[in-house]
Tab-separated table of C-alpha atoms and ligand atoms in Angstrom:
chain	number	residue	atom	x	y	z
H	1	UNK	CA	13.769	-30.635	24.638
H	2	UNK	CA	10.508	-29.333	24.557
H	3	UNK	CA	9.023	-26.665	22.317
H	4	UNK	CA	8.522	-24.449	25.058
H	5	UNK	CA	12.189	-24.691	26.433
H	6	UNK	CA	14.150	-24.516	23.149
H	7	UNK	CA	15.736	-21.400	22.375
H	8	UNK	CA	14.470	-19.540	19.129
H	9	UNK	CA	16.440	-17.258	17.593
H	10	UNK	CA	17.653	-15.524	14.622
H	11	UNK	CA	19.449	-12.417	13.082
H	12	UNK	CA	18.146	-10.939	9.831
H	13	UNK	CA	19.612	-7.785	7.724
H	14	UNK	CA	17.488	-5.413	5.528
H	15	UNK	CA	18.371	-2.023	3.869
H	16	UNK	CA	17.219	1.155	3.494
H	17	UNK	CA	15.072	2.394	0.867
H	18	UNK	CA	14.244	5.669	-0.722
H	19	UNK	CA	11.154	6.205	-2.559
H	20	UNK	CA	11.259	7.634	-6.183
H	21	UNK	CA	7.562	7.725	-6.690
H	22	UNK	CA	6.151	8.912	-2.905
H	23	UNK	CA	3.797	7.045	-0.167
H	24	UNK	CA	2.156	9.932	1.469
H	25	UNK	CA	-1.419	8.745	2.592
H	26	UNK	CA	-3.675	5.916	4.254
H	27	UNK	CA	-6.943	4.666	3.399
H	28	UNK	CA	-6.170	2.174	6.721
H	29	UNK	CA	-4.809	3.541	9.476
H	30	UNK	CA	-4.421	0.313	11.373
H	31	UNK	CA	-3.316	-1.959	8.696
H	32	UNK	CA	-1.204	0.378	7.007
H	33	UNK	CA	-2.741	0.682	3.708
H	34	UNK	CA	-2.012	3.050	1.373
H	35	UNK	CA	-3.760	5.174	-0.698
H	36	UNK	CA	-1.459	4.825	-3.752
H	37	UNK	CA	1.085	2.554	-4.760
H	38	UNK	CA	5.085	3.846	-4.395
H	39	UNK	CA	8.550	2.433	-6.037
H	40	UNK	CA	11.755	2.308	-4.249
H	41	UNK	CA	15.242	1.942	-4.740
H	42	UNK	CA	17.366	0.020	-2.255
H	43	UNK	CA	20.658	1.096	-0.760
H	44	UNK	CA	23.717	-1.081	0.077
H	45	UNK	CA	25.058	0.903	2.868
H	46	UNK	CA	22.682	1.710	5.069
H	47	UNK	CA	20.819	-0.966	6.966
H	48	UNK	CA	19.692	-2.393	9.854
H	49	UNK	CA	20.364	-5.900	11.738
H	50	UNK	CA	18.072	-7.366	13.998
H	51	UNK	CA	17.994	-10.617	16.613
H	52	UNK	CA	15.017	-12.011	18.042
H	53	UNK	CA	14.745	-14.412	20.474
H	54	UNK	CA	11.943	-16.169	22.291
H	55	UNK	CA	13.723	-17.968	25.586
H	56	UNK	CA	12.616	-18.826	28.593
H	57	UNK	CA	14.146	-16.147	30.897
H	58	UNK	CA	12.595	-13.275	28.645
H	59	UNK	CA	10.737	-11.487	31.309
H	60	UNK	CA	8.467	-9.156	29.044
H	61	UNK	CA	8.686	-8.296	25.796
H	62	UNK	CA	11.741	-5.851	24.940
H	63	UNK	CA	13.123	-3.824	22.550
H	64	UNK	CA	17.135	-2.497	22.612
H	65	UNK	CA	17.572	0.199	19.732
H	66	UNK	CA	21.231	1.095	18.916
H	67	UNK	CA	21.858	0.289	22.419
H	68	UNK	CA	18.952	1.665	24.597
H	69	UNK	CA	15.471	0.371	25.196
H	70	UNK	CA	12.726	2.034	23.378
H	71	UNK	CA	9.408	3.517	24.808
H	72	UNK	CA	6.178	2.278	24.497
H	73	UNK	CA	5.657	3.639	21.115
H	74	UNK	CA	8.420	2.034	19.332
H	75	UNK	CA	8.019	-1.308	20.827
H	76	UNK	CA	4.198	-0.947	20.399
H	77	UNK	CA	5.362	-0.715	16.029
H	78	UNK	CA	7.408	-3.410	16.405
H	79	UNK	CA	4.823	-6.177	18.154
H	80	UNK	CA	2.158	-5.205	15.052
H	81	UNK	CA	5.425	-7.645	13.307
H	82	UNK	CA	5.718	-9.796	15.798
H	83	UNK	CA	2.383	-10.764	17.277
H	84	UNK	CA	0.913	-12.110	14.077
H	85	UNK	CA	4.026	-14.698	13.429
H	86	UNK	CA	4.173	-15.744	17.078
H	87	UNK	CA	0.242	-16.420	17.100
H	88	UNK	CA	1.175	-18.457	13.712
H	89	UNK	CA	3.947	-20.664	15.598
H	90	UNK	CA	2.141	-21.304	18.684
H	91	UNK	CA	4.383	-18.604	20.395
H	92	UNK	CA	1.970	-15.967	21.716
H	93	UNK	CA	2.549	-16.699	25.116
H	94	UNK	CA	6.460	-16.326	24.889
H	95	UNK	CA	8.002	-12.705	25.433
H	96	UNK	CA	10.512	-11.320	22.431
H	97	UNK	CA	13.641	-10.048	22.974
H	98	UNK	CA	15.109	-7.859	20.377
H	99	UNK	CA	17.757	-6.076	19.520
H	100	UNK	CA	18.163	-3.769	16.615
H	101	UNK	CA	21.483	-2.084	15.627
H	102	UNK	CA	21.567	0.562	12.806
H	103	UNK	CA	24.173	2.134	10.342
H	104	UNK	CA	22.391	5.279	9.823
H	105	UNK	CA	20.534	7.876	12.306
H	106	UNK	CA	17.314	6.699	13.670
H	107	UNK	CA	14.444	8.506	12.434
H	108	UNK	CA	16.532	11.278	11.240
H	109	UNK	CA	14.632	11.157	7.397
H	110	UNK	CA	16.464	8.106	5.975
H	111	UNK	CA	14.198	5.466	6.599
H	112	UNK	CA	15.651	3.338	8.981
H	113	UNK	CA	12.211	2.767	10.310
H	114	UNK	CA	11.850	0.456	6.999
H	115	UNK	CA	15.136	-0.965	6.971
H	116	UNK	CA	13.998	-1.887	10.913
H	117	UNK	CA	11.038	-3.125	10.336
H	118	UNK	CA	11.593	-5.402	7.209
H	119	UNK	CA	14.986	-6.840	9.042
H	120	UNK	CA	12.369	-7.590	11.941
H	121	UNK	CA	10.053	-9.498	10.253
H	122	UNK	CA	12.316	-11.784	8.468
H	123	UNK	CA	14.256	-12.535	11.592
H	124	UNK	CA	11.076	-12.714	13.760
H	125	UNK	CA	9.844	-14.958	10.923
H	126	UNK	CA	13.180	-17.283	11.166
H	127	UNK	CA	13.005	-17.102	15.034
H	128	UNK	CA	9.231	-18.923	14.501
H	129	UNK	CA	10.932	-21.511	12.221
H	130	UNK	CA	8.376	-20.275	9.767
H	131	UNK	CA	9.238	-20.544	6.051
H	132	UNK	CA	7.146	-17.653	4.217
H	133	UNK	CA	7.429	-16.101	0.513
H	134	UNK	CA	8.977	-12.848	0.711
H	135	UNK	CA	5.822	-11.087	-0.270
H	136	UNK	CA	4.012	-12.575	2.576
H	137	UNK	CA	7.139	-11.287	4.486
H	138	UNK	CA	6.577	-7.513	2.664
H	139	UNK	CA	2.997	-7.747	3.693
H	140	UNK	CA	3.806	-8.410	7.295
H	141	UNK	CA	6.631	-6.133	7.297
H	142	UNK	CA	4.070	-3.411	6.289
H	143	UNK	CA	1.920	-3.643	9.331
H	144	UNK	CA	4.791	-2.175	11.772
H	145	UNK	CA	5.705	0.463	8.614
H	146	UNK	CA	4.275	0.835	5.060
H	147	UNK	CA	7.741	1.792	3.529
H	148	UNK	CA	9.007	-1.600	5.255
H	149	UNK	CA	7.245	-3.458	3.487
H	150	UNK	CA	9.609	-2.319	-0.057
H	151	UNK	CA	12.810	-3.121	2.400
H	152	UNK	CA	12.242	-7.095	1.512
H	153	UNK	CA	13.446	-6.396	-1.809
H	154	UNK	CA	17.193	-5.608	-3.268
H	155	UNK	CA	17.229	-3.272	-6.451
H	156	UNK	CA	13.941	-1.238	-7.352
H	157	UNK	CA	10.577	-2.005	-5.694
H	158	UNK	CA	6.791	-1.626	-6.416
H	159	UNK	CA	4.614	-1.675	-3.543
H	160	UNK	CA	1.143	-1.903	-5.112
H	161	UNK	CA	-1.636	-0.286	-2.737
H	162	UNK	CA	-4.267	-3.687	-3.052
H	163	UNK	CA	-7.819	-3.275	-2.983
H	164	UNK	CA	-8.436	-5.879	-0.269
H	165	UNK	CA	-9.601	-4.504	3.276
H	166	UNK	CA	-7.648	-7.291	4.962
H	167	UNK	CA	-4.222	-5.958	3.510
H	168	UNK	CA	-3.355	-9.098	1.901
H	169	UNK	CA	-3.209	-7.797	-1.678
H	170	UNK	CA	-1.015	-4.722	-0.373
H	171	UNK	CA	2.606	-6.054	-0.561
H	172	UNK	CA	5.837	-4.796	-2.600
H	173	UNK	CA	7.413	-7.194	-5.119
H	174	UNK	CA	10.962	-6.742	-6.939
H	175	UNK	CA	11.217	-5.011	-10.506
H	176	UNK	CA	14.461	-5.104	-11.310
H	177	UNK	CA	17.435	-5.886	-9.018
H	178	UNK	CA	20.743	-4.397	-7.495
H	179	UNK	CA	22.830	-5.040	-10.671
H	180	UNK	CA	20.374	-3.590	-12.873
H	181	UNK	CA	21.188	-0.048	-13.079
H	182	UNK	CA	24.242	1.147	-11.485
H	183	UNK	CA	23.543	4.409	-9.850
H	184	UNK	CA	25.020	6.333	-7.294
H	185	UNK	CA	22.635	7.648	-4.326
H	186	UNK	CA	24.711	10.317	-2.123
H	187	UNK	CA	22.995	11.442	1.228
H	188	UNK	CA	23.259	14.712	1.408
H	189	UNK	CA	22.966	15.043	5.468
H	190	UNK	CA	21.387	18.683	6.743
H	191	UNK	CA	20.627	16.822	9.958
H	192	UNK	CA	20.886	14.004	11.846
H	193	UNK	CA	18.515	14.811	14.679
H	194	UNK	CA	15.841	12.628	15.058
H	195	UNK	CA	12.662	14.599	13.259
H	196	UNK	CA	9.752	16.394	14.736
H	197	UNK	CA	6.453	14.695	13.212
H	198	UNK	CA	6.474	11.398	12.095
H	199	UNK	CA	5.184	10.062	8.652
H	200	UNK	CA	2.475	8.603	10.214
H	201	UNK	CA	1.253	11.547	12.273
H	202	UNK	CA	2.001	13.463	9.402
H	203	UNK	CA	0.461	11.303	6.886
H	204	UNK	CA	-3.230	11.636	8.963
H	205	UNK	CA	-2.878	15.299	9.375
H	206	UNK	CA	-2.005	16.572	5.495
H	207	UNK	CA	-4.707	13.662	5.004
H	208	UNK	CA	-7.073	15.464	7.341
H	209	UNK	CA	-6.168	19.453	6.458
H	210	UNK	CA	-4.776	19.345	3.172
H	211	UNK	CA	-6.601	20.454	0.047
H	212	UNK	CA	-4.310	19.619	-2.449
H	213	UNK	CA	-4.093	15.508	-0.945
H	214	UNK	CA	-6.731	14.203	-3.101
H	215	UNK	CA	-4.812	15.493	-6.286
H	216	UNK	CA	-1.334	14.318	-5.094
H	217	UNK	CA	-2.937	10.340	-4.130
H	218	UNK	CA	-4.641	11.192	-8.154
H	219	UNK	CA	-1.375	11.551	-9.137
H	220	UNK	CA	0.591	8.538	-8.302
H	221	UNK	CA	-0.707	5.887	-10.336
H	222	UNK	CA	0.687	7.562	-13.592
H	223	UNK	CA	3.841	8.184	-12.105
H	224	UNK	CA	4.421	4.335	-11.199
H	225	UNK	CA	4.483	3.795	-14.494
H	226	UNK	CA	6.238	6.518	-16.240
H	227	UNK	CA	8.876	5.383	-13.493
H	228	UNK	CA	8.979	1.722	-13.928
H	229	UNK	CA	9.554	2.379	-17.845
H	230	UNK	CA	12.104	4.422	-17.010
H	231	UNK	CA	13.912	2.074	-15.297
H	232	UNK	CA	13.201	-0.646	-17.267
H	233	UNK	CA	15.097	1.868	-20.052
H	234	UNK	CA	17.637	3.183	-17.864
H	235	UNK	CA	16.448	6.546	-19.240
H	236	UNK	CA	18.287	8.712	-17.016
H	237	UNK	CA	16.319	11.950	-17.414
H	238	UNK	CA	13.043	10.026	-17.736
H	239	UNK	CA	13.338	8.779	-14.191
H	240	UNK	CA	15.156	11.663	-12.949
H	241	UNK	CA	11.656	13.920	-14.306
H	242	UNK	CA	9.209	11.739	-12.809
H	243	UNK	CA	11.041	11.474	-9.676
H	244	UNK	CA	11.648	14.918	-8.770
H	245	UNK	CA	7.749	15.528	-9.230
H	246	UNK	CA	6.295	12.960	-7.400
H	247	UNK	CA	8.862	13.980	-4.211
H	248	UNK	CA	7.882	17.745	-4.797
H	249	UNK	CA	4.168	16.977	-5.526
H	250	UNK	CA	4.473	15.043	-1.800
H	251	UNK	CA	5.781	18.250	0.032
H	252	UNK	CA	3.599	20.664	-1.687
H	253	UNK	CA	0.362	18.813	-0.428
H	254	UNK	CA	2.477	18.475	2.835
H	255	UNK	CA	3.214	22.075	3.262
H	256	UNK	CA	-0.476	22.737	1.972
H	257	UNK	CA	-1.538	20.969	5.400
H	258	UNK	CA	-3.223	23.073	8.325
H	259	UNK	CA	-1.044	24.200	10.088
H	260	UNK	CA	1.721	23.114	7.445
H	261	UNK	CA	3.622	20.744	7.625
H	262	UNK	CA	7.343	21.559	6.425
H	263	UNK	CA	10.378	18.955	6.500
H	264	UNK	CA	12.680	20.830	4.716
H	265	UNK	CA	14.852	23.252	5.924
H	266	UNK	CA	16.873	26.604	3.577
H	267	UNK	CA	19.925	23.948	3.811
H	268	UNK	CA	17.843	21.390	1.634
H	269	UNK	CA	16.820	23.898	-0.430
H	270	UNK	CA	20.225	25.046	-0.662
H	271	UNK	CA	20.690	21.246	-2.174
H	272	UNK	CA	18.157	21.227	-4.415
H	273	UNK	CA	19.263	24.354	-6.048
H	274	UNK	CA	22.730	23.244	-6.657
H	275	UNK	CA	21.106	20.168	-8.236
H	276	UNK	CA	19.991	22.655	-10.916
H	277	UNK	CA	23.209	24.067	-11.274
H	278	UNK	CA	24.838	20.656	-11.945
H	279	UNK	CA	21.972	19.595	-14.220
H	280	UNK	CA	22.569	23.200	-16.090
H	281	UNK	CA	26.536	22.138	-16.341
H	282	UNK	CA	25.537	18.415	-17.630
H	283	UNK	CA	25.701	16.476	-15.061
H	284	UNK	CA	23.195	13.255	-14.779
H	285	UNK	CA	21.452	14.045	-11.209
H	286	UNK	CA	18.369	14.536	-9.535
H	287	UNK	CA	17.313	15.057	-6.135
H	288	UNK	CA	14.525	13.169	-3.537
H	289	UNK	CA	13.651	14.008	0.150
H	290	UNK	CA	11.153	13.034	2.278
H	291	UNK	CA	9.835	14.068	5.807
H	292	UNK	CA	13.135	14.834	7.083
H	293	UNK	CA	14.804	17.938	5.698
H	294	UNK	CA	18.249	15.622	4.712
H	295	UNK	CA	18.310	15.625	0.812
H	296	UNK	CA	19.384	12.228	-1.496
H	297	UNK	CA	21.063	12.600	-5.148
H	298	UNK	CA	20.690	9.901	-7.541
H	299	UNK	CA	23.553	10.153	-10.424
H	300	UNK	CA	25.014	8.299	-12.825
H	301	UNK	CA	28.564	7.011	-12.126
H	302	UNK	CA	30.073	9.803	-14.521
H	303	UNK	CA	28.602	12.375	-12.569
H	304	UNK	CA	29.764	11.339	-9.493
H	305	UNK	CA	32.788	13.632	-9.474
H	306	UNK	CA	30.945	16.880	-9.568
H	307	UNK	CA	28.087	15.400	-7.500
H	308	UNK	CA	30.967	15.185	-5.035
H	309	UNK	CA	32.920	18.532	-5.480
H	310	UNK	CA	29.666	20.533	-5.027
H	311	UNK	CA	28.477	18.744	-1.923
H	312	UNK	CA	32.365	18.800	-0.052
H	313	UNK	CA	31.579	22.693	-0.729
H	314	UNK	CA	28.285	23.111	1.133
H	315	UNK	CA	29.935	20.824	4.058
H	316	UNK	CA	32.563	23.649	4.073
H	317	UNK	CA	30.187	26.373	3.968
H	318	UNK	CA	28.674	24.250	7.281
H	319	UNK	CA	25.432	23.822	5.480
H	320	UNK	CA	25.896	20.365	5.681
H	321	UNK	CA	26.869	17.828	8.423
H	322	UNK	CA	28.549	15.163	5.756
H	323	UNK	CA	27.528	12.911	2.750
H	324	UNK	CA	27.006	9.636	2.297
H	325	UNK	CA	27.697	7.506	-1.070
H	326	UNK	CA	25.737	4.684	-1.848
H	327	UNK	CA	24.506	2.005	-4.416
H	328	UNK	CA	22.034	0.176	-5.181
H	329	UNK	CA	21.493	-2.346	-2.530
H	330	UNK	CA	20.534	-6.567	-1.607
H	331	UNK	CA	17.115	-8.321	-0.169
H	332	UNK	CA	16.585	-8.702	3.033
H	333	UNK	CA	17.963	-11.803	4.587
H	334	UNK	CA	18.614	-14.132	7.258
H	335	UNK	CA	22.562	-13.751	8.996
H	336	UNK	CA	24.214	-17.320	9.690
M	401	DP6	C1	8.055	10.248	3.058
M	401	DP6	O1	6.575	4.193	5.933
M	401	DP6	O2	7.585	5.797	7.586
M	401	DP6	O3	9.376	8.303	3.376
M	401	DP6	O4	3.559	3.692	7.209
M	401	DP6	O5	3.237	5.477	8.916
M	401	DP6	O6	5.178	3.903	9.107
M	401	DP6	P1	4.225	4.634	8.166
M	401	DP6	O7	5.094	5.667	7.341
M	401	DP6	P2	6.507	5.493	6.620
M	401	DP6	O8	6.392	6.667	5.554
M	401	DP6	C2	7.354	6.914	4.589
M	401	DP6	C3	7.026	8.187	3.896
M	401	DP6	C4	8.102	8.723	2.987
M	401	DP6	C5	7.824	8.350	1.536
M	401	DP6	C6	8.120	6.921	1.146
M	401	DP6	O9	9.042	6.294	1.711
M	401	DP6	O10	7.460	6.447	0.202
């Protein structure tokens, strides 16, 4: 069989990831660089799974998302993966097909637009028969979305923001994996609607309007590393401190945009302020959000119970849709 008539495919998996120190800013539009670095944790539940295929009837390229093709846009996001690793295998000529499932709500603020675009790379990278080092992977991964790029890696990740113009430099690598720390990450779901700006549109415009961005992109590098310490500790309230800040440091400069920018809704607020009320009581909890107005709670197994309790209120009060419990979660990998 030829090269050009053998079939390529592959299936890859890749989680979600939520951000405890925020990536809110460019310095590269088209290569996706940041302007600071960020840190993640990984979640086991949500993810995405992804098959690519380069055969010979593929018509064009195409892109099925949970079922229904995608516009121009999306697909557009996903070829910035693709293109680069079919050039690399000889494969530009050849069409993609791919399909993309995902457990949680597309673009509805919980980053399946990571989980989506790290399980594409990997599988697009297996599909090529090319064998690459996953931070190669998280650097390619980046180019269709910069929090992607952290979805390579299980446990807690640092994406460091490089100082290369070519990008190569600007890749996440693992800190400390999925068994390091058990905590508990519960979704604390205001909305599942998909949301009205993206982070990249939003991203250029608080970049572009907001006075208070320089200050906020000044203020990550010290909270990478108060963070990583933390978790290097597993010092709860450490992490828990730094956290908080850097997420509420993110939507101040977004909300100090022209005209503002504002993600969260009274229902997340709602959240956040029982957070302080189980914090007051004891418990070991602490909020993040990001441009979505759905709210996550990081606790400690102990606190789950309460974390619980006060949540299944605020679902029957109907200021929530529902919660979902997670853990810390796997890398990204290639499905048999
Ligand atoms: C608020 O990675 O979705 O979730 O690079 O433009 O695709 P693009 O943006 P994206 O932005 C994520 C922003 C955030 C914070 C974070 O995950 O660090």
């Amino acid at each position: 069989m030829s090269t050009l008539t053998r079939t390529r495919r592959a299936t890859a998996r890749a989680h979600v990831n939520i951000a405890l120190v925020k990536y809110w800013g460019k310095r590269d539009v088209a290569l996706n660089l940041p302007a600071a670095g960020s840190l993640s944790l990984t979640l086991d539940r949500l993810h995405t799974t992804t098959t690519v295929s380069f055969e010979d009837d593929n018509a064009t390229d195409a892109l099925i998302l949970d079922g229904r093709p995608v516009g121009p846009g999306v697909l557009a996001k996903a070829l910035r993966v693709v293109d680069p690793l079919r050039r690399r295998a000889e494969l530009a000529e050849r069409p993609v097909s791919i399909i993309s499932d995902n457990t949680v709500p597309t673009a509805a603020g919980l980053a399946s637009s990571a989980s989506g675009l790290a399980a594409l790379t990997v599988a697009t990278a297996a599909a090529c028969g090319l064998d690459l080092a996953p931070t190669e992977l998280s650097a390619l991964a980046r180019l269709g979305s910069g929090s992607a790029c952290r979805s390579l890696f299980g446990g807690f990740a640092r994406w460091d923001a490089g100082t290369r113009a070519d990008g190569i430099d600007s890749c996440a690598r693992p800190l400390f994996d999925q068994r390091h720390w058990d905590l508990r990450v519960v979704v604390a779901l205001v909305s599942s609607a998909k949301k009205k700006a993206s982070s990249t549109d939003g991203m250029g415009h608080t970049r572009a309007t907001s006075p208070y961005h320089g200050a906020f992109v000044g203020s990550v590098d010290a909270d990478l590393d108060a963070a990583e310490a933390a978790i290097g500790a597993r010092d709860f309230s450490a992490l828990a401190r730094v956290a908080e800040r850097s997420c509420l440091r993110m939507h101040a400069d977004m909300l100090a945009a022209d005209p503002p920018l504002a993600y969260l809704r009274c229902q997340s607020w709602r959240v956040i302020e029982v957070v302080r009320e189980l914090q007051a009581s004891g418990a070991a909890v602490f909020f993040s959000a990001d441009a979505g107005p759905n709210v996550k709670l990081f606790c400690l197994p102990e606190s789950l119970g309460p974390v619980r309790e006060a949540l299944a209120s605020l679902v029957d009060e109907g200021a929530l849709e529902g919660t979902i419990e997670t853990r810390p979660g796997p890398d990204a990998e290639v499905l048999p």
